[in-house]
mmCIF file with all atom_site columns, C-alpha atoms and ligand atoms in Angstrom:
data_model
loop_
_atom_site.group_PDB
_atom_site.id
_atom_site.type_symbol
_atom_site.label_atom_id
_atom_site.label_alt_id
_atom_site.label_comp_id
_atom_site.label_asym_id
_atom_site.label_entity_id
_atom_site.label_seq_id
_atom_site.pdbx_PDB_ins_code
_atom_site.Cartn_x
_atom_site.Cartn_y
_atom_site.Cartn_z
_atom_site.occupancy
_atom_site.B_iso_or_equiv
_atom_site.pdbx_formal_charge
_atom_site.auth_seq_id
_atom_site.auth_comp_id
_atom_site.auth_asym_id
_atom_site.auth_atom_id
_atom_site.pdbx_PDB_model_num
ATOM   1   C CA . MET R 1 1   ? -18.774 -22.066 -18.594 1.00 78.00 ? 1096 MET R CA 1
ATOM   2   C CA . ASP R 1 2   ? -21.685 -19.471 -20.905 1.00 83.00 ? 1097 ASP R CA 1
ATOM   3   C CA . HIS R 1 3   ? -22.650 -16.264 -19.019 1.00 85.00 ? 1098 HIS R CA 1
ATOM   4   C CA . ARG R 1 4   ? -26.218 -16.791 -19.308 1.00 91.00 ? 1099 ARG R CA 1
ATOM   5   C CA . LEU R 1 5   ? -25.877 -20.607 -18.947 1.00 94.00 ? 1100 LEU R CA 1
ATOM   6   C CA . LYS R 1 6   ? -24.618 -20.106 -15.630 1.00 97.00 ? 1101 LYS R CA 1
ATOM   7   C CA . GLU R 1 7   ? -27.230 -17.424 -14.539 1.00 97.00 ? 1102 GLU R CA 1
ATOM   8   C CA . GLU R 1 8   ? -29.373 -19.458 -15.950 1.00 97.00 ? 1103 GLU R CA 1
ATOM   9   C CA . LYS R 1 9   ? -28.257 -21.993 -13.659 1.00 98.00 ? 1104 LYS R CA 1
ATOM   10  C CA . TYR R 1 10  ? -28.448 -19.914 -10.645 1.00 98.00 ? 1105 TYR R CA 1
ATOM   11  C CA . ARG R 1 11  ? -31.434 -18.371 -11.331 1.00 98.00 ? 1106 ARG R CA 1
ATOM   12  C CA . GLN R 1 12  ? -32.917 -22.186 -10.544 1.00 98.00 ? 1107 GLN R CA 1
ATOM   13  C CA . LEU R 1 13  ? -30.513 -22.708 -8.033  1.00 98.00 ? 1108 LEU R CA 1
ATOM   14  C CA . LEU R 1 14  ? -31.772 -20.598 -5.293  1.00 98.00 ? 1109 LEU R CA 1
ATOM   15  C CA . PRO R 1 15  ? -35.145 -20.897 -5.314  1.00 98.00 ? 1110 PRO R CA 1
ATOM   16  C CA . GLN R 1 16  ? -34.565 -25.212 -4.492  1.00 97.00 ? 1111 GLN R CA 1
ATOM   17  C CA . LEU R 1 17  ? -31.600 -24.134 -1.622  1.00 98.00 ? 1112 LEU R CA 1
ATOM   18  C CA . ALA R 1 18  ? -34.194 -21.739 -0.506  1.00 98.00 ? 1113 ALA R CA 1
ATOM   19  C CA . SER R 1 19  ? -37.008 -23.900 -0.046  1.00 98.00 ? 1114 SER R CA 1
ATOM   20  C CA . VAL R 1 20  ? -34.012 -26.490 1.638   1.00 96.00 ? 1115 VAL R CA 1
ATOM   21  C CA . ILE R 1 21  ? -32.967 -23.938 4.117   1.00 97.00 ? 1116 ILE R CA 1
ATOM   22  C CA . GLN R 1 22  ? -36.411 -23.179 4.930   1.00 96.00 ? 1117 GLN R CA 1
ATOM   23  C CA . ALA R 1 23  ? -37.797 -26.771 5.794   1.00 97.00 ? 1118 ALA R CA 1
ATOM   24  C CA . GLU R 1 24  ? -34.731 -27.258 7.781   1.00 97.00 ? 1119 GLU R CA 1
ATOM   25  C CA . SER R 1 25  ? -33.247 -25.447 10.926  1.00 97.00 ? 1120 SER R CA 1
ATOM   26  C CA . ASP R 1 26  ? -30.375 -27.501 11.178  1.00 98.00 ? 1121 ASP R CA 1
ATOM   27  C CA . SER R 1 27  ? -27.950 -25.210 9.647   1.00 97.00 ? 1122 SER R CA 1
ATOM   28  C CA . ILE R 1 28  ? -25.610 -28.187 9.871   1.00 98.00 ? 1123 ILE R CA 1
ATOM   29  C CA . ALA R 1 29  ? -27.947 -30.585 7.702   1.00 98.00 ? 1124 ALA R CA 1
ATOM   30  C CA . ASN R 1 30  ? -28.039 -26.913 5.431   1.00 98.00 ? 1125 ASN R CA 1
ATOM   31  C CA . MET R 1 31  ? -24.531 -25.887 4.546   1.00 98.00 ? 1126 MET R CA 1
ATOM   32  C CA . ALA R 1 32  ? -23.999 -30.435 3.671   1.00 98.00 ? 1127 ALA R CA 1
ATOM   33  C CA . ASN R 1 33  ? -26.700 -30.053 1.376   1.00 98.00 ? 1128 ASN R CA 1
ATOM   34  C CA . ILE R 1 34  ? -25.527 -26.278 0.362   1.00 98.00 ? 1129 ILE R CA 1
ATOM   35  C CA . SER R 1 35  ? -22.182 -27.872 -0.720  1.00 98.00 ? 1130 SER R CA 1
ATOM   36  C CA . ALA R 1 36  ? -23.389 -31.179 -2.455  1.00 98.00 ? 1131 ALA R CA 1
ATOM   37  C CA . CYS R 1 37  ? -26.111 -28.728 -4.797  1.00 98.00 ? 1132 CYS R CA 1
ATOM   38  C CA . LEU R 1 38  ? -23.321 -26.144 -5.534  1.00 98.00 ? 1133 LEU R CA 1
ATOM   39  C CA . LYS R 1 39  ? -20.765 -28.616 -6.611  1.00 98.00 ? 1134 LYS R CA 1
ATOM   40  C CA . GLU R 1 40  ? -23.379 -30.718 -8.329  1.00 98.00 ? 1135 GLU R CA 1
ATOM   41  C CA . THR R 1 41  ? -24.687 -27.879 -10.806 1.00 98.00 ? 1136 THR R CA 1
ATOM   42  C CA . PHE R 1 42  ? -21.151 -25.941 -10.950 1.00 98.00 ? 1137 PHE R CA 1
ATOM   43  C CA . ASP R 1 43  ? -18.891 -29.762 -10.813 1.00 97.00 ? 1138 ASP R CA 1
ATOM   44  C CA . PHE R 1 44  ? -16.763 -27.168 -9.151  1.00 98.00 ? 1139 PHE R CA 1
ATOM   45  C CA . TRP R 1 45  ? -13.604 -28.311 -7.905  1.00 98.00 ? 1140 TRP R CA 1
ATOM   46  C CA . TRP R 1 46  ? -14.252 -28.163 -4.054  1.00 98.00 ? 1141 TRP R CA 1
ATOM   47  C CA . VAL R 1 47  ? -17.658 -26.546 -2.107  1.00 98.00 ? 1142 VAL R CA 1
ATOM   48  C CA . GLY R 1 48  ? -17.870 -25.545 1.739   1.00 98.00 ? 1143 GLY R CA 1
ATOM   49  C CA . PHE R 1 49  ? -18.240 -24.071 4.228   1.00 98.00 ? 1144 PHE R CA 1
ATOM   50  C CA . TYR R 1 50  ? -15.771 -22.698 7.351   1.00 98.00 ? 1145 TYR R CA 1
ATOM   51  C CA . ARG R 1 51  ? -17.494 -21.833 10.832  1.00 98.00 ? 1146 ARG R CA 1
ATOM   52  C CA . VAL R 1 52  ? -15.767 -19.137 13.037  1.00 98.00 ? 1147 VAL R CA 1
ATOM   53  C CA . LEU R 1 53  ? -15.626 -20.665 15.881  1.00 98.00 ? 1148 LEU R CA 1
ATOM   54  C CA . ALA R 1 54  ? -14.050 -19.871 19.600  1.00 97.00 ? 1149 ALA R CA 1
ATOM   55  C CA . HIS R 1 55  ? -10.473 -20.779 19.944  1.00 94.00 ? 1150 HIS R CA 1
ATOM   56  C CA . GLY R 1 56  ? -8.620  -20.089 23.804  1.00 95.00 ? 1151 GLY R CA 1
ATOM   57  C CA . ASP R 1 57  ? -9.662  -16.210 23.828  1.00 95.00 ? 1152 ASP R CA 1
ATOM   58  C CA . SER R 1 58  ? -9.723  -15.467 19.389  1.00 96.00 ? 1153 SER R CA 1
ATOM   59  C CA . LYS R 1 59  ? -11.193 -17.269 17.276  1.00 98.00 ? 1154 LYS R CA 1
ATOM   60  C CA . GLU R 1 60  ? -10.518 -19.220 13.555  1.00 98.00 ? 1155 GLU R CA 1
ATOM   61  C CA . LEU R 1 61  ? -12.445 -20.604 11.281  1.00 98.00 ? 1156 LEU R CA 1
ATOM   62  C CA . VAL R 1 62  ? -12.799 -23.971 11.008  1.00 98.00 ? 1157 VAL R CA 1
ATOM   63  C CA . LEU R 1 63  ? -13.500 -26.156 8.989   1.00 98.00 ? 1158 LEU R CA 1
ATOM   64  C CA . GLY R 1 64  ? -17.657 -27.451 8.512   1.00 98.00 ? 1159 GLY R CA 1
ATOM   65  C CA . PRO R 1 65  ? -19.771 -29.647 6.106   1.00 98.00 ? 1160 PRO R CA 1
ATOM   66  C CA . PHE R 1 66  ? -17.984 -30.074 2.605   1.00 98.00 ? 1161 PHE R CA 1
ATOM   67  C CA . GLN R 1 67  ? -17.882 -31.479 -1.000  1.00 98.00 ? 1162 GLN R CA 1
ATOM   68  C CA . GLY R 1 68  ? -14.641 -32.072 -2.505  1.00 97.00 ? 1163 GLY R CA 1
ATOM   69  C CA . PRO R 1 69  ? -11.027 -33.264 -1.278  1.00 97.00 ? 1164 PRO R CA 1
ATOM   70  C CA . LEU R 1 70  ? -9.630  -33.411 1.920   1.00 97.00 ? 1165 LEU R CA 1
ATOM   71  C CA . ALA R 1 71  ? -8.873  -29.333 3.133   1.00 97.00 ? 1166 ALA R CA 1
ATOM   72  C CA . CYS R 1 72  ? -7.337  -28.121 5.945   1.00 96.00 ? 1167 CYS R CA 1
ATOM   73  C CA . THR R 1 73  ? -9.914  -27.962 8.851   1.00 98.00 ? 1168 THR R CA 1
ATOM   74  C CA . ARG R 1 74  ? -8.364  -24.549 10.726  1.00 98.00 ? 1169 ARG R CA 1
ATOM   75  C CA . ILE R 1 75  ? -7.628  -21.307 8.819   1.00 98.00 ? 1170 ILE R CA 1
ATOM   76  C CA . LYS R 1 76  ? -6.486  -17.344 11.003  1.00 97.00 ? 1171 LYS R CA 1
ATOM   77  C CA . TYR R 1 77  ? -8.112  -14.801 11.101  1.00 98.00 ? 1172 TYR R CA 1
ATOM   78  C CA . GLY R 1 78  ? -6.532  -12.677 7.917   1.00 98.00 ? 1173 GLY R CA 1
ATOM   79  C CA . ARG R 1 79  ? -4.390  -15.848 6.933   1.00 97.00 ? 1174 ARG R CA 1
ATOM   80  C CA . GLY R 1 80  ? -5.324  -17.442 3.352   1.00 98.00 ? 1175 GLY R CA 1
ATOM   81  C CA . VAL R 1 81  ? -8.744  -16.455 0.470   1.00 98.00 ? 1176 VAL R CA 1
ATOM   82  C CA . CYS R 1 82  ? -11.143 -17.625 3.811   1.00 98.00 ? 1177 CYS R CA 1
ATOM   83  C CA . GLY R 1 83  ? -9.336  -15.480 6.302   1.00 98.00 ? 1178 GLY R CA 1
ATOM   84  C CA . THR R 1 84  ? -8.736  -12.315 4.442   1.00 98.00 ? 1179 THR R CA 1
ATOM   85  C CA . ALA R 1 85  ? -13.016 -12.750 3.503   1.00 98.00 ? 1180 ALA R CA 1
ATOM   86  C CA . TRP R 1 86  ? -14.071 -13.012 7.070   1.00 98.00 ? 1181 TRP R CA 1
ATOM   87  C CA . LYS R 1 87  ? -11.805 -9.999  8.006   1.00 98.00 ? 1182 LYS R CA 1
ATOM   88  C CA . GLU R 1 88  ? -12.620 -6.948  5.762   1.00 98.00 ? 1183 GLU R CA 1
ATOM   89  C CA . ARG R 1 89  ? -15.673 -8.089  5.601   1.00 98.00 ? 1184 ARG R CA 1
ATOM   90  C CA . ARG R 1 90  ? -16.436 -8.968  1.737   1.00 98.00 ? 1185 ARG R CA 1
ATOM   91  C CA . THR R 1 91  ? -16.285 -11.249 -1.039  1.00 98.00 ? 1186 THR R CA 1
ATOM   92  C CA . VAL R 1 92  ? -13.269 -11.951 -2.159  1.00 98.00 ? 1187 VAL R CA 1
ATOM   93  C CA . ILE R 1 93  ? -12.536 -12.966 -5.512  1.00 98.00 ? 1188 ILE R CA 1
ATOM   94  C CA . VAL R 1 94  ? -9.410  -15.016 -7.169  1.00 98.00 ? 1189 VAL R CA 1
ATOM   95  C CA . PRO R 1 95  ? -8.498  -15.145 -10.527 1.00 98.00 ? 1190 PRO R CA 1
ATOM   96  C CA . ASP R 1 96  ? -5.522  -16.997 -9.616  1.00 98.00 ? 1191 ASP R CA 1
ATOM   97  C CA . VAL R 1 97  ? -4.623  -18.241 -7.087  1.00 97.00 ? 1192 VAL R CA 1
ATOM   98  C CA . GLU R 1 98  ? -0.720  -18.447 -7.136  1.00 96.00 ? 1193 GLU R CA 1
ATOM   99  C CA . LEU R 1 99  ? -0.927  -14.612 -7.552  1.00 97.00 ? 1194 LEU R CA 1
ATOM   100 C CA . PHE R 1 100 ? -3.081  -13.769 -3.843  1.00 96.00 ? 1195 PHE R CA 1
ATOM   101 C CA . PRO R 1 101 ? 0.225   -13.801 -1.530  1.00 91.00 ? 1196 PRO R CA 1
ATOM   102 C CA . GLY R 1 102 ? -0.669  -15.878 1.414   1.00 93.00 ? 1197 GLY R CA 1
ATOM   103 C CA . HIS R 1 103 ? -2.812  -18.171 -0.376  1.00 93.00 ? 1198 HIS R CA 1
ATOM   104 C CA . ILE R 1 104 ? -4.010  -21.184 1.299   1.00 94.00 ? 1199 ILE R CA 1
ATOM   105 C CA . ALA R 1 105 ? -2.951  -24.853 -0.853  1.00 92.00 ? 1200 ALA R CA 1
ATOM   106 C CA . CYS R 1 106 ? -5.364  -27.093 0.448   1.00 88.00 ? 1201 CYS R CA 1
ATOM   107 C CA . SER R 1 107 ? -5.016  -29.392 -3.085  1.00 88.00 ? 1202 SER R CA 1
ATOM   108 C CA . SER R 1 108 ? -2.960  -28.317 -5.863  1.00 90.00 ? 1203 SER R CA 1
ATOM   109 C CA . ALA R 1 109 ? -5.146  -28.740 -8.590  1.00 94.00 ? 1204 ALA R CA 1
ATOM   110 C CA . SER R 1 110 ? -7.367  -25.240 -7.231  1.00 96.00 ? 1205 SER R CA 1
ATOM   111 C CA . ARG R 1 111 ? -6.508  -22.410 -9.572  1.00 97.00 ? 1206 ARG R CA 1
ATOM   112 C CA . SER R 1 112 ? -8.827  -19.868 -8.837  1.00 98.00 ? 1207 SER R CA 1
ATOM   113 C CA . GLU R 1 113 ? -11.695 -19.056 -5.877  1.00 98.00 ? 1208 GLU R CA 1
ATOM   114 C CA . ILE R 1 114 ? -14.342 -17.000 -4.211  1.00 98.00 ? 1209 ILE R CA 1
ATOM   115 C CA . VAL R 1 115 ? -15.046 -16.766 -0.662  1.00 98.00 ? 1210 VAL R CA 1
ATOM   116 C CA . VAL R 1 116 ? -18.227 -15.454 0.777   1.00 98.00 ? 1211 VAL R CA 1
ATOM   117 C CA . PRO R 1 117 ? -18.949 -14.182 4.076   1.00 98.00 ? 1212 PRO R CA 1
ATOM   118 C CA . ILE R 1 118 ? -21.732 -14.809 6.168   1.00 98.00 ? 1213 ILE R CA 1
ATOM   119 C CA . LEU R 1 119 ? -22.800 -12.862 8.376   1.00 98.00 ? 1214 LEU R CA 1
ATOM   120 C CA . GLN R 1 120 ? -25.026 -12.542 11.306  1.00 97.00 ? 1215 GLN R CA 1
ATOM   121 C CA . GLU R 1 121 ? -26.818 -9.260  13.563  1.00 96.00 ? 1216 GLU R CA 1
ATOM   122 C CA . ASP R 1 122 ? -23.183 -7.467  11.305  1.00 95.00 ? 1217 ASP R CA 1
ATOM   123 C CA . GLU R 1 123 ? -20.865 -10.424 12.271  1.00 97.00 ? 1218 GLU R CA 1
ATOM   124 C CA . VAL R 1 124 ? -19.276 -12.979 9.948   1.00 98.00 ? 1219 VAL R CA 1
ATOM   125 C CA . VAL R 1 125 ? -19.950 -16.383 11.255  1.00 98.00 ? 1220 VAL R CA 1
ATOM   126 C CA . ALA R 1 126 ? -18.717 -18.524 8.862   1.00 98.00 ? 1221 ALA R CA 1
ATOM   127 C CA . VAL R 1 127 ? -17.608 -18.361 5.089   1.00 98.00 ? 1222 VAL R CA 1
ATOM   128 C CA . LEU R 1 128 ? -18.627 -19.908 1.760   1.00 99.00 ? 1223 LEU R CA 1
ATOM   129 C CA . ASP R 1 129 ? -15.263 -21.082 -0.188  1.00 98.00 ? 1224 ASP R CA 1
ATOM   130 C CA . ILE R 1 130 ? -15.268 -22.708 -3.760  1.00 98.00 ? 1225 ILE R CA 1
ATOM   131 C CA . ASP R 1 131 ? -12.515 -24.062 -4.891  1.00 98.00 ? 1226 ASP R CA 1
ATOM   132 C CA . SER R 1 132 ? -12.229 -24.459 -9.075  1.00 98.00 ? 1227 SER R CA 1
ATOM   133 C CA . ARG R 1 133 ? -9.671  -25.653 -11.391 1.00 97.00 ? 1228 ARG R CA 1
ATOM   134 C CA . PHE R 1 134 ? -9.386  -23.687 -13.657 1.00 98.00 ? 1229 PHE R CA 1
ATOM   135 C CA . LEU R 1 135 ? -8.720  -20.087 -13.929 1.00 98.00 ? 1230 LEU R CA 1
ATOM   136 C CA . ASN R 1 136 ? -10.462 -17.164 -13.979 1.00 98.00 ? 1231 ASN R CA 1
ATOM   137 C CA . THR R 1 137 ? -13.877 -19.160 -12.647 1.00 98.00 ? 1232 THR R CA 1
ATOM   138 C CA . PHE R 1 138 ? -15.205 -16.486 -10.446 1.00 98.00 ? 1233 PHE R CA 1
ATOM   139 C CA . ASP R 1 139 ? -17.165 -13.622 -12.064 1.00 97.00 ? 1234 ASP R CA 1
ATOM   140 C CA . GLU R 1 140 ? -19.642 -10.446 -10.809 1.00 97.00 ? 1235 GLU R CA 1
ATOM   141 C CA . VAL R 1 141 ? -22.197 -13.668 -11.450 1.00 97.00 ? 1236 VAL R CA 1
ATOM   142 C CA . ASP R 1 142 ? -21.164 -15.681 -9.442  1.00 98.00 ? 1237 ASP R CA 1
ATOM   143 C CA . ARG R 1 143 ? -20.539 -13.178 -7.026  1.00 98.00 ? 1238 ARG R CA 1
ATOM   144 C CA . LEU R 1 144 ? -24.493 -11.759 -6.602  1.00 98.00 ? 1239 LEU R CA 1
ATOM   145 C CA . TYR R 1 145 ? -25.846 -15.232 -6.681  1.00 98.00 ? 1240 TYR R CA 1
ATOM   146 C CA . LEU R 1 146 ? -23.600 -16.534 -3.588  1.00 98.00 ? 1241 LEU R CA 1
ATOM   147 C CA . GLU R 1 147 ? -23.894 -13.815 -2.090  1.00 98.00 ? 1242 GLU R CA 1
ATOM   148 C CA . LYS R 1 148 ? -27.885 -13.541 -1.691  1.00 98.00 ? 1243 LYS R CA 1
ATOM   149 C CA . LEU R 1 149 ? -27.258 -17.258 -1.233  1.00 98.00 ? 1244 LEU R CA 1
ATOM   150 C CA . ALA R 1 150 ? -25.134 -16.502 1.917   1.00 98.00 ? 1245 ALA R CA 1
ATOM   151 C CA . GLY R 1 151 ? -27.999 -14.147 3.641   1.00 97.00 ? 1246 GLY R CA 1
ATOM   152 C CA . MET R 1 152 ? -30.195 -16.797 3.443   1.00 97.00 ? 1247 MET R CA 1
ATOM   153 C CA . ILE R 1 153 ? -28.770 -19.209 5.586   1.00 97.00 ? 1248 ILE R CA 1
ATOM   154 C CA . ARG R 1 154 ? -28.827 -19.006 9.474   1.00 94.00 ? 1249 ARG R CA 1
ATOM   155 C CA . LEU R 1 155 ? -26.109 -20.875 12.383  1.00 95.00 ? 1250 LEU R CA 1
HETATM 156 N N1 . LIG U 2 .   ? -7.760  -21.671 -0.519  1.00 82.01 ? 1575 LIG U N1 1
HETATM 157 C C1 . LIG U 2 .   ? -8.480  -21.332 1.422   1.00 82.01 ? 1575 LIG U C1 1
HETATM 158 C C2 . LIG U 2 .   ? -8.468  -22.127 2.227   1.00 82.01 ? 1575 LIG U C2 1
HETATM 159 C C3 . LIG U 2 .   ? -9.557  -23.931 2.306   1.00 82.01 ? 1575 LIG U C3 1
HETATM 160 S S1 . LIG U 2 .   ? -9.325  -24.819 0.798   1.00 82.01 ? 1575 LIG U S1 1
HETATM 161 O O1 . LIG U 2 .   ? -9.462  -23.601 -0.370  1.00 82.01 ? 1575 LIG U O1 1
HETATM 162 C C4 . LIG U 2 .   ? -10.567 -25.302 0.606   1.00 82.01 ? 1575 LIG U C4 1
HETATM 163 C C5 . LIG U 2 .   ? -7.904  -20.474 1.652   1.00 82.01 ? 1575 LIG U C5 1
HETATM 164 O O2 . LIG U 2 .   ? -6.644  -19.646 0.643   1.00 82.01 ? 1575 LIG U O2 1
HETATM 165 O O3 . LIG U 2 .   ? -8.651  -19.065 2.569   1.00 82.01 ? 1575 LIG U O3 1
#
C-alpha cells in the first residue's frame, strides 16, 4: 500500500478506535473491535491479541480476540515473534517470517509480521500481533500508529 495512503488510514482510524475504547470498559470487547477494524481497514491476513496470563508458576501468552484464520493458543516467553516482543518489551517488525529464527507459523500464508507489546505499569500485559500475506508489509508508519494504539488499550 502507498505510504501516504497508509498513514492517512491510520490517522482516520485511531480517533475512531479511541472512541470505541472510551465508550466501553470491557477490554475483551475492545480488543475484538480493534481487531475487526484493523483487519477491515488494511485487509491484513490476521490481526489479534495475546494476553499474558498465569500458567502454573510462570506466565505465557494466551490467544485473545482476533480476526482471521485459526491460530495457536499459547506461546511461551521468548518464543516466536510474539514471545520475543514480550521478552524484549519492544515492537518487533519481521519483513520475512522465514528469516526470523523461531517464528511460529500459525498459517503458511503469513509472510511478514509486526508485534507490538501493550504495557501497563511497566509490565507487558498483552501483545498485538498482525500478519500479512505479503513480504515487507510493515514499516515505521505501522510502528508509530500501532504503538499509539497500544498506549490507549487498558486491560
Ligand atoms: N507468528 C507468531 C505466532 C502467532 S500467529 O502469527 C497468529 C509468532 O511467531 O509469535
